[in-house]
CSV table of C-alpha atoms in Angstrom, one decimal:
chain,number,residue,atom,x,y,z
A,1,UNK,CA,56.8,23.9,-95.9
A,2,UNK,CA,58.7,21.5,-93.5
A,3,UNK,CA,61.2,22.9,-91.0
A,4,UNK,CA,64.0,21.0,-92.7
A,5,UNK,CA,63.1,22.5,-96.1
A,6,UNK,CA,62.9,26.0,-94.6
A,7,UNK,CA,66.3,25.6,-93.0
A,8,UNK,CA,67.8,24.4,-96.3
A,9,UNK,CA,66.3,27.4,-98.1
A,10,UNK,CA,67.5,29.8,-95.4
A,11,UNK,CA,71.1,28.6,-95.8
A,12,UNK,CA,71.0,28.5,-99.5
A,13,UNK,CA,69.7,32.0,-100.1
A,14,UNK,CA,71.6,33.6,-97.1
A,15,UNK,CA,74.7,31.9,-98.5
A,16,UNK,CA,74.0,33.7,-101.8
A,17,UNK,CA,73.4,37.0,-99.9
A,18,UNK,CA,76.8,36.6,-98.1
A,19,UNK,CA,78.6,35.8,-101.4
A,20,UNK,CA,77.1,39.0,-102.9
A,21,UNK,CA,78.0,41.1,-99.9
A,22,UNK,CA,81.6,39.9,-100.1
A,23,UNK,CA,81.9,41.5,-103.6
A,24,UNK,CA,82.0,44.9,-101.7
A,25,UNK,CA,85.1,44.0,-99.8
A,26,UNK,CA,87.4,47.0,-99.3
A,27,UNK,CA,84.9,49.4,-100.9
A,28,UNK,CA,82.1,50.1,-98.4
A,29,UNK,CA,83.9,51.6,-95.4
A,30,UNK,CA,82.6,53.0,-93.1
A,31,UNK,CA,79.5,51.0,-94.0
A,32,UNK,CA,79.2,47.2,-93.7
A,33,UNK,CA,79.2,44.8,-96.6
A,34,UNK,CA,75.6,43.7,-97.3
A,35,UNK,CA,74.0,41.4,-99.8
A,36,UNK,CA,70.3,40.9,-100.4
A,37,UNK,CA,68.2,38.3,-102.3
A,38,UNK,CA,64.5,38.5,-102.9
A,39,UNK,CA,62.8,35.1,-103.4
A,40,UNK,CA,59.2,34.4,-104.6
A,41,UNK,CA,57.8,30.9,-105.0
A,42,UNK,CA,61.3,29.5,-104.5
A,43,UNK,CA,62.9,31.6,-107.3
A,44,UNK,CA,65.2,34.5,-107.1
A,45,UNK,CA,63.4,37.6,-108.4
A,46,UNK,CA,66.0,40.2,-107.4
A,47,UNK,CA,69.4,40.5,-105.8
A,48,UNK,CA,72.1,43.0,-105.2
A,49,UNK,CA,74.9,44.2,-102.9
A,50,UNK,CA,76.2,47.4,-101.4
A,51,UNK,CA,79.0,48.5,-103.8
A,52,UNK,CA,80.4,51.5,-101.9
A,53,UNK,CA,79.5,54.1,-99.2
A,54,UNK,CA,77.0,56.5,-100.6
A,55,UNK,CA,75.7,54.1,-103.2
A,56,UNK,CA,72.2,52.4,-102.9
A,57,UNK,CA,72.0,49.7,-100.2
A,58,UNK,CA,71.7,46.0,-101.2
A,59,UNK,CA,68.0,45.9,-100.4
A,60,UNK,CA,67.3,48.9,-102.7
A,61,UNK,CA,69.2,47.2,-105.5
A,62,UNK,CA,67.3,43.9,-105.1
A,63,UNK,CA,64.0,45.7,-104.9
A,64,UNK,CA,64.7,47.7,-108.1
A,65,UNK,CA,65.6,44.5,-109.9
A,66,UNK,CA,62.5,42.7,-108.7
A,67,UNK,CA,60.1,45.6,-109.3
A,68,UNK,CA,56.5,44.4,-108.9
A,69,UNK,CA,57.6,40.8,-108.2
A,70,UNK,CA,58.8,42.0,-104.8
A,71,UNK,CA,55.3,41.9,-103.5
A,72,UNK,CA,54.8,38.8,-101.4
A,73,UNK,CA,58.5,37.9,-101.7
A,74,UNK,CA,60.9,36.9,-98.9
A,75,UNK,CA,64.1,38.9,-98.4
A,76,UNK,CA,67.2,37.2,-97.4
A,77,UNK,CA,69.9,39.6,-96.1
A,78,UNK,CA,73.0,39.1,-94.0
A,79,UNK,CA,72.4,42.2,-91.8
A,80,UNK,CA,69.3,43.9,-90.3
A,81,UNK,CA,67.9,46.4,-92.8
A,82,UNK,CA,68.5,50.0,-91.7
A,83,UNK,CA,65.8,52.3,-90.4
A,84,UNK,CA,67.5,55.7,-90.4
A,85,UNK,CA,68.3,58.3,-92.9
A,86,UNK,CA,72.0,58.6,-93.9
A,87,UNK,CA,73.3,59.1,-97.4
A,88,UNK,CA,70.4,57.0,-98.6
A,89,UNK,CA,66.8,56.5,-97.4
A,90,UNK,CA,65.8,53.8,-94.8
A,91,UNK,CA,65.6,50.3,-96.4
A,92,UNK,CA,62.8,49.3,-93.9
A,93,UNK,CA,60.5,51.9,-95.5
A,94,UNK,CA,61.3,50.6,-99.0
A,95,UNK,CA,60.7,47.0,-98.0
A,96,UNK,CA,57.3,47.8,-96.4
A,97,UNK,CA,56.3,49.9,-99.3
A,98,UNK,CA,57.2,47.1,-101.8
A,99,UNK,CA,55.0,44.6,-100.0
A,100,UNK,CA,57.8,42.2,-98.9
A,101,UNK,CA,56.1,39.6,-96.7
A,102,UNK,CA,59.1,38.2,-94.8
A,103,UNK,CA,62.7,39.1,-93.9
A,104,UNK,CA,65.3,36.5,-93.0
A,105,UNK,CA,68.4,38.1,-91.6
A,106,UNK,CA,71.6,36.5,-90.3
A,107,UNK,CA,72.3,39.1,-87.6
A,108,UNK,CA,71.1,42.3,-85.9
A,109,UNK,CA,72.9,45.5,-86.9
A,110,UNK,CA,75.1,46.6,-84.0
A,111,UNK,CA,74.9,50.3,-85.1
A,112,UNK,CA,73.2,52.1,-82.2
A,113,UNK,CA,71.0,53.9,-84.8
A,114,UNK,CA,69.5,50.5,-85.8
A,115,UNK,CA,70.2,47.7,-83.2
A,116,UNK,CA,66.9,46.0,-83.5
A,117,UNK,CA,64.8,49.0,-84.5
A,118,UNK,CA,64.7,47.9,-88.1
A,119,UNK,CA,63.3,44.5,-87.1
A,120,UNK,CA,60.7,46.1,-84.8
A,121,UNK,CA,59.5,48.5,-87.5
A,122,UNK,CA,59.1,45.6,-90.0
A,123,UNK,CA,57.1,43.5,-87.5
A,124,UNK,CA,54.9,46.6,-86.6
A,125,UNK,CA,54.1,46.8,-90.3
A,126,UNK,CA,53.1,43.1,-90.4
A,127,UNK,CA,56.3,41.8,-92.0
A,128,UNK,CA,57.4,38.5,-90.6
A,129,UNK,CA,61.1,38.6,-89.3
A,130,UNK,CA,63.4,35.7,-88.6
A,131,UNK,CA,67.0,35.9,-87.5
A,132,UNK,CA,70.0,33.8,-86.8
A,133,UNK,CA,70.9,31.6,-89.8
A,134,UNK,CA,74.6,31.8,-90.7
A,135,UNK,CA,75.2,34.3,-88.0
A,136,UNK,CA,78.9,33.2,-87.5
A,137,UNK,CA,79.7,33.7,-91.2
A,138,UNK,CA,77.9,37.1,-91.2
A,139,UNK,CA,79.9,38.3,-88.2
A,140,UNK,CA,83.2,37.2,-89.7
A,141,UNK,CA,82.4,38.9,-93.0
A,142,UNK,CA,81.7,42.3,-91.3
A,143,UNK,CA,84.2,41.8,-88.4
A,144,UNK,CA,85.7,45.3,-89.0
A,145,UNK,CA,82.3,47.0,-88.9
A,146,UNK,CA,81.2,45.0,-85.9
A,147,UNK,CA,84.4,45.8,-83.9
A,148,UNK,CA,84.3,49.5,-84.8
A,149,UNK,CA,80.6,49.8,-84.0
A,150,UNK,CA,80.7,47.8,-80.7
A,151,UNK,CA,84.1,48.9,-79.3
A,152,UNK,CA,84.6,52.3,-80.9
A,153,UNK,CA,87.9,51.3,-82.5
A,154,UNK,CA,89.0,49.7,-85.7
A,155,UNK,CA,89.6,46.0,-86.2
A,156,UNK,CA,93.4,45.5,-85.7
A,157,UNK,CA,95.6,43.1,-87.5
A,158,UNK,CA,99.2,42.6,-86.4
A,159,UNK,CA,101.6,41.7,-89.2
A,160,UNK,CA,105.3,40.9,-89.2
A,161,UNK,CA,107.9,39.3,-91.2
A,162,UNK,CA,110.2,37.3,-88.9
A,163,UNK,CA,112.9,34.7,-88.5
A,164,UNK,CA,112.1,31.2,-87.2
A,165,UNK,CA,113.2,32.3,-83.7
A,166,UNK,CA,110.9,35.3,-83.7
A,167,UNK,CA,113.3,38.1,-84.6
A,168,UNK,CA,112.6,41.0,-87.0
A,169,UNK,CA,116.2,42.4,-87.0
A,170,UNK,CA,119.7,41.2,-86.2
A,171,UNK,CA,121.6,42.5,-83.2
A,172,UNK,CA,123.1,45.2,-85.5
A,173,UNK,CA,119.6,46.2,-86.7
A,174,UNK,CA,119.7,44.7,-90.1
A,175,UNK,CA,116.3,43.7,-91.3
A,176,UNK,CA,116.3,43.7,-95.1
A,177,UNK,CA,115.2,41.2,-96.0
A,178,UNK,CA,114.4,38.4,-93.5
A,179,UNK,CA,111.5,37.0,-95.6
A,180,UNK,CA,111.3,36.4,-99.4
A,181,UNK,CA,110.0,38.6,-102.1
A,182,UNK,CA,106.9,36.5,-102.4
A,183,UNK,CA,106.1,37.0,-98.7
A,184,UNK,CA,106.7,40.7,-99.0
A,185,UNK,CA,104.4,40.9,-102.0
A,186,UNK,CA,101.7,39.1,-100.0
A,187,UNK,CA,102.2,41.7,-97.2
A,188,UNK,CA,101.5,44.5,-99.7
A,189,UNK,CA,98.3,42.7,-100.8
A,190,UNK,CA,97.3,42.6,-97.1
A,191,UNK,CA,97.7,46.3,-96.9
A,192,UNK,CA,95.1,46.7,-99.7
A,193,UNK,CA,92.6,44.9,-97.6
A,194,UNK,CA,92.7,47.4,-94.8
A,195,UNK,CA,91.6,51.0,-94.3
A,196,UNK,CA,94.9,52.1,-92.8
A,197,UNK,CA,98.5,50.9,-92.3
A,198,UNK,CA,100.2,51.9,-89.0
A,199,UNK,CA,103.8,51.9,-88.0
A,200,UNK,CA,105.9,53.5,-85.3
A,201,UNK,CA,108.4,56.3,-86.1
A,202,UNK,CA,111.4,54.0,-85.6
A,203,UNK,CA,110.2,51.9,-88.5
A,204,UNK,CA,110.1,55.0,-90.7
A,205,UNK,CA,113.6,56.0,-89.5
A,206,UNK,CA,115.1,52.6,-90.0
A,207,UNK,CA,113.4,51.3,-93.2
A,208,UNK,CA,112.0,54.4,-94.9
A,209,UNK,CA,108.9,52.5,-96.1
A,210,UNK,CA,106.4,53.8,-98.6
A,211,UNK,CA,103.5,51.8,-96.9
A,212,UNK,CA,101.5,51.7,-100.1
A,213,UNK,CA,99.7,48.6,-101.3
A,214,UNK,CA,101.1,48.3,-104.8
A,215,UNK,CA,98.9,45.2,-105.2
A,216,UNK,CA,97.2,46.2,-108.5
A,217,UNK,CA,93.8,46.2,-106.7
A,218,UNK,CA,91.9,49.4,-107.0
A,219,UNK,CA,89.8,50.6,-104.1
A,220,UNK,CA,86.9,52.9,-104.6
A,221,UNK,CA,86.0,55.6,-102.1
A,222,UNK,CA,83.0,57.6,-101.2
A,223,UNK,CA,85.1,60.8,-101.3
A,224,UNK,CA,88.8,61.8,-101.2
A,225,UNK,CA,88.8,61.6,-97.4
A,226,UNK,CA,88.5,57.8,-97.6
A,227,UNK,CA,91.3,57.1,-100.0
A,228,UNK,CA,92.8,53.8,-98.9
A,229,UNK,CA,94.9,52.6,-97.2
A,230,UNK,CA,95.7,55.7,-95.1
A,231,UNK,CA,99.2,55.6,-93.8
A,232,UNK,CA,99.6,56.3,-90.1
A,233,UNK,CA,102.8,57.0,-88.1
A,234,UNK,CA,102.9,57.0,-84.3
A,235,UNK,CA,105.5,59.7,-83.6
A,236,UNK,CA,105.5,61.2,-80.1
A,237,UNK,CA,108.3,63.7,-80.8
A,238,UNK,CA,107.7,64.3,-84.6
A,239,UNK,CA,111.0,62.7,-85.7
A,240,UNK,CA,109.5,61.7,-89.1
A,241,UNK,CA,111.8,63.3,-91.7
A,242,UNK,CA,110.1,65.5,-94.2
A,243,UNK,CA,112.1,63.7,-96.9
A,244,UNK,CA,110.7,60.3,-95.9
A,245,UNK,CA,109.4,58.3,-98.9
A,246,UNK,CA,105.9,58.0,-97.5
A,247,UNK,CA,105.7,61.9,-97.8
A,248,UNK,CA,107.1,62.1,-101.3
A,249,UNK,CA,105.4,59.5,-103.4
A,250,UNK,CA,101.9,61.0,-103.9
A,251,UNK,CA,100.1,58.1,-102.4
A,252,UNK,CA,97.2,57.9,-100.0
A,253,UNK,CA,96.9,60.4,-97.1
A,254,UNK,CA,99.5,60.3,-94.3
A,255,UNK,CA,98.5,60.8,-90.7
A,256,UNK,CA,101.2,61.5,-88.1
A,257,UNK,CA,100.0,61.1,-84.5
A,258,UNK,CA,102.0,63.0,-81.9
A,259,UNK,CA,101.9,64.2,-78.3
A,260,UNK,CA,100.8,67.6,-77.2
A,261,UNK,CA,103.8,70.0,-77.0
A,262,UNK,CA,105.8,68.5,-79.9
A,263,UNK,CA,107.9,70.9,-81.9
A,264,UNK,CA,105.8,73.4,-83.8
A,265,UNK,CA,108.5,73.8,-86.4
A,266,UNK,CA,108.7,70.1,-87.1
A,267,UNK,CA,104.9,70.0,-87.3
A,268,UNK,CA,104.9,72.8,-89.8
A,269,UNK,CA,107.5,71.0,-92.0
A,270,UNK,CA,105.4,67.8,-92.0
A,271,UNK,CA,102.2,69.6,-92.8
A,272,UNK,CA,104.0,71.4,-95.7
A,273,UNK,CA,104.7,68.0,-97.1
A,274,UNK,CA,101.0,67.1,-96.9
A,275,UNK,CA,100.8,65.2,-93.7
A,276,UNK,CA,97.9,65.5,-91.3
A,277,UNK,CA,99.4,65.9,-87.8
A,278,UNK,CA,97.1,65.0,-85.0
A,279,UNK,CA,97.7,65.2,-81.2
A,280,UNK,CA,96.9,62.2,-79.1
A,281,UNK,CA,97.0,61.5,-75.4
A,282,UNK,CA,100.2,59.9,-74.1
A,283,UNK,CA,101.5,57.6,-71.4
A,284,UNK,CA,105.1,57.6,-70.1
A,285,UNK,CA,106.2,59.6,-73.1
A,286,UNK,CA,104.5,57.4,-75.7
A,287,UNK,CA,101.3,57.7,-77.6
A,288,UNK,CA,98.5,55.8,-75.9
A,289,UNK,CA,97.6,53.3,-78.6
A,290,UNK,CA,94.0,53.0,-77.4
A,291,UNK,CA,93.4,56.7,-77.9
A,292,UNK,CA,95.1,56.6,-81.3
A,293,UNK,CA,92.8,53.8,-82.5
A,294,UNK,CA,89.7,55.6,-81.3
A,295,UNK,CA,90.8,58.8,-83.1
A,296,UNK,CA,91.2,56.8,-86.3
A,297,UNK,CA,87.8,55.2,-85.8
A,298,UNK,CA,86.2,58.7,-85.5
A,299,UNK,CA,87.8,59.4,-88.9
A,300,UNK,CA,86.0,56.5,-90.5
A,301,UNK,CA,88.7,53.9,-90.4
A,302,UNK,CA,87.3,50.5,-89.6
A,303,UNK,CA,90.5,48.3,-90.1
A,304,UNK,CA,94.1,48.9,-89.3
A,305,UNK,CA,97.1,46.8,-90.3
A,306,UNK,CA,99.9,47.3,-87.8
A,307,UNK,CA,103.4,46.6,-89.3
A,308,UNK,CA,105.7,47.5,-86.5
A,309,UNK,CA,108.0,48.0,-85.1
A,310,UNK,CA,108.6,45.8,-82.1
A,311,UNK,CA,107.4,48.2,-79.5
A,312,UNK,CA,104.2,49.2,-81.3
A,313,UNK,CA,103.3,45.6,-81.9
A,314,UNK,CA,104.1,44.8,-78.2
A,315,UNK,CA,102.1,47.8,-76.9
A,316,UNK,CA,99.0,46.6,-78.8
A,317,UNK,CA,99.3,43.1,-77.2
A,318,UNK,CA,99.9,44.7,-73.8
A,319,UNK,CA,96.7,46.8,-74.2
A,320,UNK,CA,94.7,43.8,-75.6
A,321,UNK,CA,93.8,45.8,-78.7
A,322,UNK,CA,94.6,43.3,-81.4
A,323,UNK,CA,92.1,41.0,-83.2
A,324,UNK,CA,94.1,39.1,-85.7
A,325,UNK,CA,97.7,38.2,-86.5
A,326,UNK,CA,99.5,37.4,-89.7
A,327,UNK,CA,103.1,36.3,-89.5
A,328,UNK,CA,105.4,35.6,-92.5
A,329,UNK,CA,108.1,33.3,-91.1
A,330,UNK,CA,111.4,32.6,-92.8
A,331,UNK,CA,113.5,29.5,-92.1
A,332,UNK,CA,116.5,31.5,-90.8
A,333,UNK,CA,117.7,31.6,-87.1
A,334,UNK,CA,119.2,34.9,-86.0
A,335,UNK,CA,119.8,34.1,-82.4
A,336,UNK,CA,121.3,36.5,-79.8
A,337,UNK,CA,119.8,38.3,-76.8
A,338,UNK,CA,120.2,41.7,-78.6
A,339,UNK,CA,118.4,40.7,-81.8
A,340,UNK,CA,115.0,42.6,-82.1
A,341,UNK,CA,112.0,40.4,-81.1
A,342,UNK,CA,108.7,40.7,-82.9
A,343,UNK,CA,106.9,41.8,-79.8
A,344,UNK,CA,108.4,44.3,-77.4
A,345,UNK,CA,106.5,46.1,-74.8
A,346,UNK,CA,106.0,44.9,-71.2
A,347,UNK,CA,104.8,41.4,-72.0
A,348,UNK,CA,102.9,39.0,-69.7
A,349,UNK,CA,104.2,37.7,-66.4
A,350,UNK,CA,102.1,34.6,-66.4
A,351,UNK,CA,101.3,32.0,-69.0
A,352,UNK,CA,97.6,32.1,-68.1
A,353,UNK,CA,97.5,35.7,-69.1
A,354,UNK,CA,99.0,35.1,-72.6
A,355,UNK,CA,97.1,35.9,-75.8
A,356,UNK,CA,96.1,32.9,-77.7
A,357,UNK,CA,95.8,32.3,-81.5
A,358,UNK,CA,92.6,30.6,-82.7
A,359,UNK,CA,91.3,29.6,-86.1
A,360,UNK,CA,94.9,29.1,-87.1
A,361,UNK,CA,96.0,28.5,-90.7
A,362,UNK,CA,99.5,27.7,-91.9
A,363,UNK,CA,100.5,27.6,-95.5
A,364,UNK,CA,103.8,27.9,-97.5
A,365,UNK,CA,104.6,31.0,-99.5
A,366,UNK,CA,107.7,30.5,-101.5
A,367,UNK,CA,110.5,29.4,-99.1
A,368,UNK,CA,108.6,30.9,-96.1
A,369,UNK,CA,105.4,30.2,-94.2
A,370,UNK,CA,102.3,32.4,-93.6
A,371,UNK,CA,100.7,31.8,-90.2
A,372,UNK,CA,97.4,33.5,-89.5
A,373,UNK,CA,94.8,33.4,-86.8
A,374,UNK,CA,92.5,35.5,-84.6
A,375,UNK,CA,93.6,36.6,-81.2
A,376,UNK,CA,91.8,35.8,-77.9
A,377,UNK,CA,92.8,37.4,-74.6
A,378,UNK,CA,91.9,35.8,-71.2
A,379,UNK,CA,89.0,37.5,-69.4
A,380,UNK,CA,90.9,38.5,-66.4
A,381,UNK,CA,94.5,39.3,-65.5
A,382,UNK,CA,97.4,40.2,-67.8
A,383,UNK,CA,97.2,44.0,-67.2
């Protein structure tokens, strides 16, 4: 087979594997999304994807479908096959046992339990391994898993509804509603795409949000601990009222993160309402957002949608802990030095230290606009 034909086949079948993997979106946390395609003599003989944590891996599904036709086949998969025991047996052992002759994978698994060991085990057993095709698409598909595995924190999306001049409330504090009903509905769908929704206590006190998705999209979970999206409140002094709507609507779990030494009586009242109260390190009387994110990662949360308020959004920019931004922008102009800006915090003192949006998309949504992109921070300075 010519190199050109091999490259064409790689892209074709890995594209199919990626499309299969994407079917597991929102269902596989804390695992990655994986799709697998077995090809023999140019024809697909088995395919599958990982449907949810605890279910069979994509490779196992494809092998079961192919049965004896897997012998001598080529496996196309978007992520290195696992080589460790978890809730399911190692995929590497199953592939070797089935007689697969070659594995073509888009990328290495960043999980320290794997990280090249799967490839090495396959090669040691005489299975040919090739890597690299469609690696960019594979990394984007599993960006939450990659971020959590590599950095020990969830993938963070900053979201805000704002005026054209970058305000989320007037000088008197009025914020309902700057953006249209269609934009707010899109924001709720965005919640359904994340493992957790995070706000500061001032947002709870001002807006009394429910923080539920209400998108009509059902999310499966491996167990009750992974009901999604978890609702998280940063509340240094436990000012969240026990009567708050997020504690009375029977939705997904609520985590209230506070500082050590917060009122025991307030903690007890919140726990009686079903909240999980967690102590986190602080800095200048505020919860250290980096520590808060690492704690959420330890609890299996791979993606967080941060909805405010201004100081929480600004603190994540200051700490360079944001990966993506989604802004719903209305055509209104609020003006005024006292109107609340989207991003509070310390901010940057130099333009060269500013965060930059990349891969930007802009599209209308009703009378408003949705602006979305990834965030890039300069390598030095800005702290």
